[in-house]
mmCIF file of C-alpha atoms in Angstrom:
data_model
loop_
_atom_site.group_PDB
_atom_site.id
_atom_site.type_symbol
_atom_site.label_atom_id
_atom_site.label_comp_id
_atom_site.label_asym_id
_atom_site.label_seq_id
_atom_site.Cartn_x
_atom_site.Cartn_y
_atom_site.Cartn_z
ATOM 1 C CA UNK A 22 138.530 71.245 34.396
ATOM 2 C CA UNK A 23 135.249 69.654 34.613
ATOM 3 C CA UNK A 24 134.905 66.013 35.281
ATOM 4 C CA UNK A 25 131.765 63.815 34.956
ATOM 5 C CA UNK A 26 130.583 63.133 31.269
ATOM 6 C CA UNK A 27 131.153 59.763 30.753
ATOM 7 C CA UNK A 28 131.117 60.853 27.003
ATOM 8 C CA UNK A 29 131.255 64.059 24.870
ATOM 9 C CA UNK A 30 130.030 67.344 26.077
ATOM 10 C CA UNK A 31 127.584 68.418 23.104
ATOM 11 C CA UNK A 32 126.251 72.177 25.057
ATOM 12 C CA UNK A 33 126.876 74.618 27.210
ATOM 13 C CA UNK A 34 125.672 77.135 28.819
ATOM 14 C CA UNK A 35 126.249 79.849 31.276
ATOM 15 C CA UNK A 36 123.677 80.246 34.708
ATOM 16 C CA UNK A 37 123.615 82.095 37.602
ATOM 17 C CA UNK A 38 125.098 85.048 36.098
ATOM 18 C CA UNK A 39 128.371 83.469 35.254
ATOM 19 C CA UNK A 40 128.729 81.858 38.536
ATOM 20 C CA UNK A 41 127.672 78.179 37.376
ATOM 21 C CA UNK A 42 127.666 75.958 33.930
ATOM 22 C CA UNK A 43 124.917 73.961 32.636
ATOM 23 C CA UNK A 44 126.201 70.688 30.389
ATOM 24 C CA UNK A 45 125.212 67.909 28.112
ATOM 25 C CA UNK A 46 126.286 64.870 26.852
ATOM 26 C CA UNK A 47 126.521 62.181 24.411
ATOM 27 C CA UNK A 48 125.780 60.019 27.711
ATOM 28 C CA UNK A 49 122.683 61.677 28.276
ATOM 29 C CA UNK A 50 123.015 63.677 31.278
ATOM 30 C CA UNK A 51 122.387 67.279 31.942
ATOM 31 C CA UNK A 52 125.290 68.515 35.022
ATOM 32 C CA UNK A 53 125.361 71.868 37.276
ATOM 33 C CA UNK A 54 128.551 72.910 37.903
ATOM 34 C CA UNK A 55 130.022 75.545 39.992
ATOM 35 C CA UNK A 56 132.287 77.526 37.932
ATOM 36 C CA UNK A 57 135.023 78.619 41.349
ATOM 37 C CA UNK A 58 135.504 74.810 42.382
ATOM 38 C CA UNK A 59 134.481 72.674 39.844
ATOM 39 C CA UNK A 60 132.183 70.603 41.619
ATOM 40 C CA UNK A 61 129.048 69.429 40.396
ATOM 41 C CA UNK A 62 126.035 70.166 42.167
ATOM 42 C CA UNK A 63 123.244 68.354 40.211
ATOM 43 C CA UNK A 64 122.837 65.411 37.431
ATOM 44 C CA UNK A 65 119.378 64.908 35.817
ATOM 45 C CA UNK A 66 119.014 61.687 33.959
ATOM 46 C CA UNK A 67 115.540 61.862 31.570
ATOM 47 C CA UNK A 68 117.089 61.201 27.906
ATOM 48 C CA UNK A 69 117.642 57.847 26.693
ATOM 49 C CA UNK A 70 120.066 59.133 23.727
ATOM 50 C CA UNK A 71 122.308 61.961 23.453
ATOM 51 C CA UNK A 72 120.933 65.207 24.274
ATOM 52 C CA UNK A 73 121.935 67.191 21.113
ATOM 53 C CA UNK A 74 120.586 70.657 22.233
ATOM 54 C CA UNK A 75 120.418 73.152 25.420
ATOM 55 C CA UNK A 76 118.194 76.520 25.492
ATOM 56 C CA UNK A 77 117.257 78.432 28.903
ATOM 57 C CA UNK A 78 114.891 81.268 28.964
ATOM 58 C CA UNK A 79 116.387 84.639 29.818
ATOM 59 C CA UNK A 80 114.982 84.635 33.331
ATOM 60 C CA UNK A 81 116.700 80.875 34.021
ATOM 61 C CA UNK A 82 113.251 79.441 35.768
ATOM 62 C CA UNK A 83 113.232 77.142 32.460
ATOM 63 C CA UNK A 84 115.013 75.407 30.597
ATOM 64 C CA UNK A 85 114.668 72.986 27.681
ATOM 65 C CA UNK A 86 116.448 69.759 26.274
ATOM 66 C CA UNK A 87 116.427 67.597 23.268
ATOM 67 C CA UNK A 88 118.129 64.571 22.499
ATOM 68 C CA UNK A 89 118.487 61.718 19.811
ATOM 69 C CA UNK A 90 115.281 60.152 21.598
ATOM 70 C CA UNK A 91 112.823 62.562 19.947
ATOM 71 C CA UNK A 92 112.073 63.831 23.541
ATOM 72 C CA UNK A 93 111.687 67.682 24.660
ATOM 73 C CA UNK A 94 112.289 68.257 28.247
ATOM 74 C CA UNK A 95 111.157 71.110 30.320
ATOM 75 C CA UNK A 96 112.850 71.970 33.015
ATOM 76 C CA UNK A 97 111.973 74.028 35.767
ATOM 77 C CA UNK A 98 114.722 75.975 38.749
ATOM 78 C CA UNK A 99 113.358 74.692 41.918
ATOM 79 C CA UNK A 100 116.642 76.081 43.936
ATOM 80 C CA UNK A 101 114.323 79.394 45.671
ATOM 81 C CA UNK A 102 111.466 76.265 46.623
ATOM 82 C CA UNK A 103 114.281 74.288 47.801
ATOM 83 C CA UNK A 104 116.059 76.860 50.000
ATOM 84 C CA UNK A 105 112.222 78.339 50.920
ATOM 85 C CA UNK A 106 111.388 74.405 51.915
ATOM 86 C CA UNK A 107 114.727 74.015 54.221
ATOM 87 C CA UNK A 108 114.237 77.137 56.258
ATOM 88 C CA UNK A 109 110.130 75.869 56.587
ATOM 89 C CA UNK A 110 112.223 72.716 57.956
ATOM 90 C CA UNK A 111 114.496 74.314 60.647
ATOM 91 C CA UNK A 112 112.003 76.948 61.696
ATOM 92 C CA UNK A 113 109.978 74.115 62.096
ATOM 93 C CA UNK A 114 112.736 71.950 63.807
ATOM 94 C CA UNK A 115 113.512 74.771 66.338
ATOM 95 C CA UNK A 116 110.075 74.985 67.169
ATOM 96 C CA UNK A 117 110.361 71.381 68.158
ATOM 97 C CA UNK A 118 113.748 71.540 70.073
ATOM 98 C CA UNK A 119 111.756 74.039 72.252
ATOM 99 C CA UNK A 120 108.817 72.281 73.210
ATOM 100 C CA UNK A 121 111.207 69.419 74.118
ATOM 101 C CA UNK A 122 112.497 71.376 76.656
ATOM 102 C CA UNK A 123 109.623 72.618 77.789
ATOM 103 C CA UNK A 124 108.642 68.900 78.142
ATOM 104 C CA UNK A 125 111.851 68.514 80.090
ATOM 105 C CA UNK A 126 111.219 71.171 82.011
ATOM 106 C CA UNK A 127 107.634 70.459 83.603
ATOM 107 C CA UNK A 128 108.584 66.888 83.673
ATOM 108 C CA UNK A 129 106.163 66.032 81.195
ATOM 109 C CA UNK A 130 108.406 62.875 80.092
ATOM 110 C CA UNK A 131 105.784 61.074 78.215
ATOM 111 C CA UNK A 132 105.523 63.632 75.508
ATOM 112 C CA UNK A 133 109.452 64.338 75.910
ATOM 113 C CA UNK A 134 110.264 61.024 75.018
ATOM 114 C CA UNK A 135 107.617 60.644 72.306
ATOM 115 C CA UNK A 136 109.097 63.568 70.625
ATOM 116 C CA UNK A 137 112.686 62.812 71.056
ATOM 117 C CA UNK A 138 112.227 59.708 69.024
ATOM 118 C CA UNK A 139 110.328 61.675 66.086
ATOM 119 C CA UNK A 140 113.095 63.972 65.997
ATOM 120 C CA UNK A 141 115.460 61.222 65.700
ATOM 121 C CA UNK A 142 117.687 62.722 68.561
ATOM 122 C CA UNK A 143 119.473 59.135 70.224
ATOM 123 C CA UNK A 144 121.814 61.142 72.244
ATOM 124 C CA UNK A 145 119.108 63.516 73.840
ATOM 125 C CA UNK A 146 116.807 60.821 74.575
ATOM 126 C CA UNK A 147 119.665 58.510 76.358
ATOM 127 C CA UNK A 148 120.254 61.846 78.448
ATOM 128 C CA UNK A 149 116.560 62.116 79.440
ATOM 129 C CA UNK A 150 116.667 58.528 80.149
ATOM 130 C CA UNK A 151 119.599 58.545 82.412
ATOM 131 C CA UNK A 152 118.592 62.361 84.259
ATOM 132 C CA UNK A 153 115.615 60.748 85.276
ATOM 133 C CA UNK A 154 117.385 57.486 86.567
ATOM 134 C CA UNK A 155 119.751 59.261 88.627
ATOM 135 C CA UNK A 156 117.051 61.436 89.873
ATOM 136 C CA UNK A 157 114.895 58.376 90.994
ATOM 137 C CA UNK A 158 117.887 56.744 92.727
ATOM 138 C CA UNK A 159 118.956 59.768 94.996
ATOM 139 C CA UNK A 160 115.208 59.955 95.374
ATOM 140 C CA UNK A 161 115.008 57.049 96.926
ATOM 141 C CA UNK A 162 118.594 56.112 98.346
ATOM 142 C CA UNK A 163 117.847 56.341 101.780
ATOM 143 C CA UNK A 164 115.065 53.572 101.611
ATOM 144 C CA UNK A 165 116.249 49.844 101.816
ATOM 145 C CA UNK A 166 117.017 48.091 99.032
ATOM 146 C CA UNK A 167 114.783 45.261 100.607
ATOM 147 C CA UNK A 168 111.491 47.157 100.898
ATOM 148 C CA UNK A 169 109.283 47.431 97.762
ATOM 149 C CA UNK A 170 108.392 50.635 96.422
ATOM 150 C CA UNK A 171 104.704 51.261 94.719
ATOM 151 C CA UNK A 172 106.509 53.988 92.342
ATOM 152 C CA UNK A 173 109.241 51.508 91.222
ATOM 153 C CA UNK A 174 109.949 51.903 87.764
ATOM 154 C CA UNK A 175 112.305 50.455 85.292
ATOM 155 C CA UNK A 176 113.434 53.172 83.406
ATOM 156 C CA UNK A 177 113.233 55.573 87.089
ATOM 157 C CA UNK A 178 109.430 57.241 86.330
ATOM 158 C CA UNK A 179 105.795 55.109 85.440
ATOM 159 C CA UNK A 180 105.202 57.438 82.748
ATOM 160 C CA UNK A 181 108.723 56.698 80.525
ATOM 161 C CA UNK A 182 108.030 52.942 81.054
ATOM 162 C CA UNK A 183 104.387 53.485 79.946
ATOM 163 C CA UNK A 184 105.141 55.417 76.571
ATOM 164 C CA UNK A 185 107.941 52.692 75.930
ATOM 165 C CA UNK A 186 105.743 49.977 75.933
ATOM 166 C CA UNK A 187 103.104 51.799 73.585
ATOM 167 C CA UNK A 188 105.007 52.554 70.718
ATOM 168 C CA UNK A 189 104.513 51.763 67.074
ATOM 169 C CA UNK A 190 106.677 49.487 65.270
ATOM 170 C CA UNK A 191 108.627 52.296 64.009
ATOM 171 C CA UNK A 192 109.536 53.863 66.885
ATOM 172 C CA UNK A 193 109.903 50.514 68.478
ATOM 173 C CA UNK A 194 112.470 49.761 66.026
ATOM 174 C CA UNK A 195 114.251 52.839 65.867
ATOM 175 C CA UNK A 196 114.600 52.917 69.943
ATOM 176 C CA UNK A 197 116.140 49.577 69.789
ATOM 177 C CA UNK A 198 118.139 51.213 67.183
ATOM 178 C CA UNK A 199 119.613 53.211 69.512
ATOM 179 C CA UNK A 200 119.970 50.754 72.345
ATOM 180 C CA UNK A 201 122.017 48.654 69.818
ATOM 181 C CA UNK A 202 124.427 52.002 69.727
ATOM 182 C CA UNK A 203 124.565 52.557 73.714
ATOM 183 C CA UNK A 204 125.619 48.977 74.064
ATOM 184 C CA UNK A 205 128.678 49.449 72.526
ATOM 185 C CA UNK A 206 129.830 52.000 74.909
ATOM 186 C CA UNK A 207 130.185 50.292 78.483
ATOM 187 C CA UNK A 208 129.361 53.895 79.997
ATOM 188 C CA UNK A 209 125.884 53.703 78.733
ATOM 189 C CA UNK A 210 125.912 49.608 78.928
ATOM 190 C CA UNK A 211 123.536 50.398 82.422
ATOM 191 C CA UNK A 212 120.693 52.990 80.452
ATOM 192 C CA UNK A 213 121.038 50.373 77.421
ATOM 193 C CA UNK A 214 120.351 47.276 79.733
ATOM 194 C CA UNK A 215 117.207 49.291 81.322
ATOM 195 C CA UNK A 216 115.506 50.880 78.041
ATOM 196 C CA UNK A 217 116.278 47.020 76.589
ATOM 197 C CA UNK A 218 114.751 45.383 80.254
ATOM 198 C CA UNK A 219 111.728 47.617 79.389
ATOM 199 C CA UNK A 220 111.080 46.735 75.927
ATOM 200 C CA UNK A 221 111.037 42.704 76.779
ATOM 201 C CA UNK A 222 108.464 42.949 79.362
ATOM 202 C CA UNK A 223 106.035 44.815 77.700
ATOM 203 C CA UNK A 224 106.130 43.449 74.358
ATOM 204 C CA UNK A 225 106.119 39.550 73.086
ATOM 205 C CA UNK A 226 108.443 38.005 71.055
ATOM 206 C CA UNK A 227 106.246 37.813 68.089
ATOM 207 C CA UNK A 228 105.808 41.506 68.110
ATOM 208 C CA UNK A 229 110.096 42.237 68.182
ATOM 209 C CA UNK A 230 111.090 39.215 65.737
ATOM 210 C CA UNK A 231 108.059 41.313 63.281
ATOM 211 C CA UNK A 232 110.321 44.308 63.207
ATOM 212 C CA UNK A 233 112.005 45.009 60.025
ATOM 213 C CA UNK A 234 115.894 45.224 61.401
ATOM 214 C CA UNK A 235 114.878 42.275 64.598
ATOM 215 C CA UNK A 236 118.020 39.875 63.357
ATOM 216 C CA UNK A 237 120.238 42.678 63.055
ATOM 217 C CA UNK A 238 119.259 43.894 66.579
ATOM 218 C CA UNK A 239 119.288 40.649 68.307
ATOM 219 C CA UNK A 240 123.147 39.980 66.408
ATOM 220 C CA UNK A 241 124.018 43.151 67.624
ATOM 221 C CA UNK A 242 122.881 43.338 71.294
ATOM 222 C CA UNK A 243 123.230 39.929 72.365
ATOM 223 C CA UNK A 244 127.348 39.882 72.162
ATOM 224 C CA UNK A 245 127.459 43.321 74.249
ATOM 225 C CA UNK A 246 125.051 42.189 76.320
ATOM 226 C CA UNK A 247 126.535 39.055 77.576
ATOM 227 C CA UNK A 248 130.316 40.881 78.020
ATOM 228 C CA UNK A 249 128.785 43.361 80.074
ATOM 229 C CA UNK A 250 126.678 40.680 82.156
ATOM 230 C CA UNK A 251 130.303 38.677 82.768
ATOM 231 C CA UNK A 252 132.223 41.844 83.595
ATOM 232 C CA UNK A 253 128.870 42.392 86.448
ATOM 233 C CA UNK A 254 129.402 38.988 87.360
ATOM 234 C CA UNK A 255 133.306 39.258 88.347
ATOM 235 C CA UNK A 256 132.134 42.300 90.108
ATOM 236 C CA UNK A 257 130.418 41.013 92.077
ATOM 237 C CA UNK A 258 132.648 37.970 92.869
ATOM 238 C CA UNK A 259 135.606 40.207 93.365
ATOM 239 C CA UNK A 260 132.885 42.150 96.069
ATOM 240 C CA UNK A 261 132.360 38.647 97.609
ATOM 241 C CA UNK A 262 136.302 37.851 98.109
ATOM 242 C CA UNK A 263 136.569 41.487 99.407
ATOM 243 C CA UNK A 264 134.051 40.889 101.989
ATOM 244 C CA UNK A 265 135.597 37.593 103.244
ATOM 245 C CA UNK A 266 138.924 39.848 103.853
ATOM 246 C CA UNK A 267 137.113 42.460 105.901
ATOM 247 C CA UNK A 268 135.582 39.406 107.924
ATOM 248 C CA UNK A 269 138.592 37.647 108.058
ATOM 249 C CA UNK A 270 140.299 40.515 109.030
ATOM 250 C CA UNK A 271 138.434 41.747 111.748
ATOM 251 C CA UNK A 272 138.232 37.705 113.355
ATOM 252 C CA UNK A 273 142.270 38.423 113.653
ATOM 253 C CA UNK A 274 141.269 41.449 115.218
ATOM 254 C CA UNK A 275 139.230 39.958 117.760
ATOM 255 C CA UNK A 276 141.839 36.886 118.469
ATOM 256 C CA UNK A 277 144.372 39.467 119.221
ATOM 257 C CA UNK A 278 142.396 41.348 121.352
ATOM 258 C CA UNK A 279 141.662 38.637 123.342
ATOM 259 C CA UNK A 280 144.989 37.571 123.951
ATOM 260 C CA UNK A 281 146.127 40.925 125.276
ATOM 261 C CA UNK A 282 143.310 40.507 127.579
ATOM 262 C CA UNK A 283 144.690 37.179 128.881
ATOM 263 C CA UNK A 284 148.705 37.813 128.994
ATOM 264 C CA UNK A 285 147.578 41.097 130.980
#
């Protein structure tokens, strides 16, 4: 059974060498169907009136309809450009998931990044982000937190902070995008916080609020933002009281020491 025609079915006809079903209507669609499952694959909508007749040529690349609007339709089987057009796109998607990693892989992070976003790839780009994080911290964990560093960077390298701050609004607004979906997720919360930190000082309000999803964004990240800043903040308090103890502690130490000293 066949299920779609919001009306009659007025023709028929057999494609594919048995394998599919062409269809009309008194609702004026034309329907694909797949003969094994049922489902329908395509719907084209030209008619305004009941399409009263169906003819394909013998090879199947056309087809033609007519239909109570005194309208002949030619119709042309796209399926081999289709299928010809989606291998063009993966070959040409492979090609550049590979010269992503060779980004990656001469640290060439400005181009990395750049590409990551026109591929659309959130979850490789938040990886890059927080490699290269990680890799500036142990970097530089043996210096003091105290002394200034002329290679500080927010996002852990100059040249991720640099390509941040010269996107177009696009890209601007699909990274925030994607900082809206890291914020969610308290493991990420720290990347999110950085990428966001980034974004604010290198670009003015006017430019953000101009961003076609800006209120959505801003309703989105501000809620996240501020749990994550109050869990930080009892963090740190619970650090504080912790310290106290230890200092506390080791004053008892002391006092008892010192009367050992004096009953000996």
């Amino acid at each position: 059974t066949f299920e779609g025609h919001t009306s009659s079915v007025l023709c028929i006809e057999f494609v594919a060498g048995g394998l599919q079903l062409l269809s009309t209507g008194s609702d004026g669609l034309i329907k694909l169907w797949n003969i094994k499952d049922g489902e329908c694959v395509l719907t084209l909508d030209k008619h305004e009136g009941k399409i009263w007749t169906l003819a394909k040529q013998q090879s199947e690349e056309f087809m033609a309809t007519g239909g109570t609007d005194s309208v002949i339709h030619i119709w042309k089987d796209t399926t081999q450009e289709e299928v010809d057009r989606m291998h063009q796109e993966e070959a040409r998607t492979l090609e550049q998931q590979q010269a992503l990693d060779n980004y990656l892989l001469v640290k060439d992070y400005r181009n990395a990044v750049s590409l990551a976003l026109s591929l659309d790839q959130p979850h490789r780009l938040r990886t890059i982000f927080q490699d290269v994080m990680m890799a500036a911290e142990n970097r530089h964990g043996a210096e003091s937190d105290d002394m200034p560093r002329a290679d500080d960077a927010i996002l852990g390298n100059a040249a991720i902070d640099k390509v941040v701050g010269t996107l177009s609004p696009e890209q601007l607004d699909r990274l925030l995008g994607y900082v809206r979906s890291w914020n969610t997720n308290g493991r990420f919360a720290r990347v999110a916080q950085a990428t966001l930190y980034c974004v604010l000082t290198q670009y003015s309000s006017e430019t953000i609020l101009a961003l076609p999803s800006a209120k959505e964004l801003i309703a989105a990240l501000q809620p996240y933002s501020e749990r994550h800043f109050s869990r930080l903040d009892g963090l740190l308090t619970g650090s504080f009281i912790v310290d106290y103890t230890l200092h506390a502690m080791d004053a008892v130490g002391s006092l008892d020491a010192d009367r050992t000293d004096m009953d000996e």
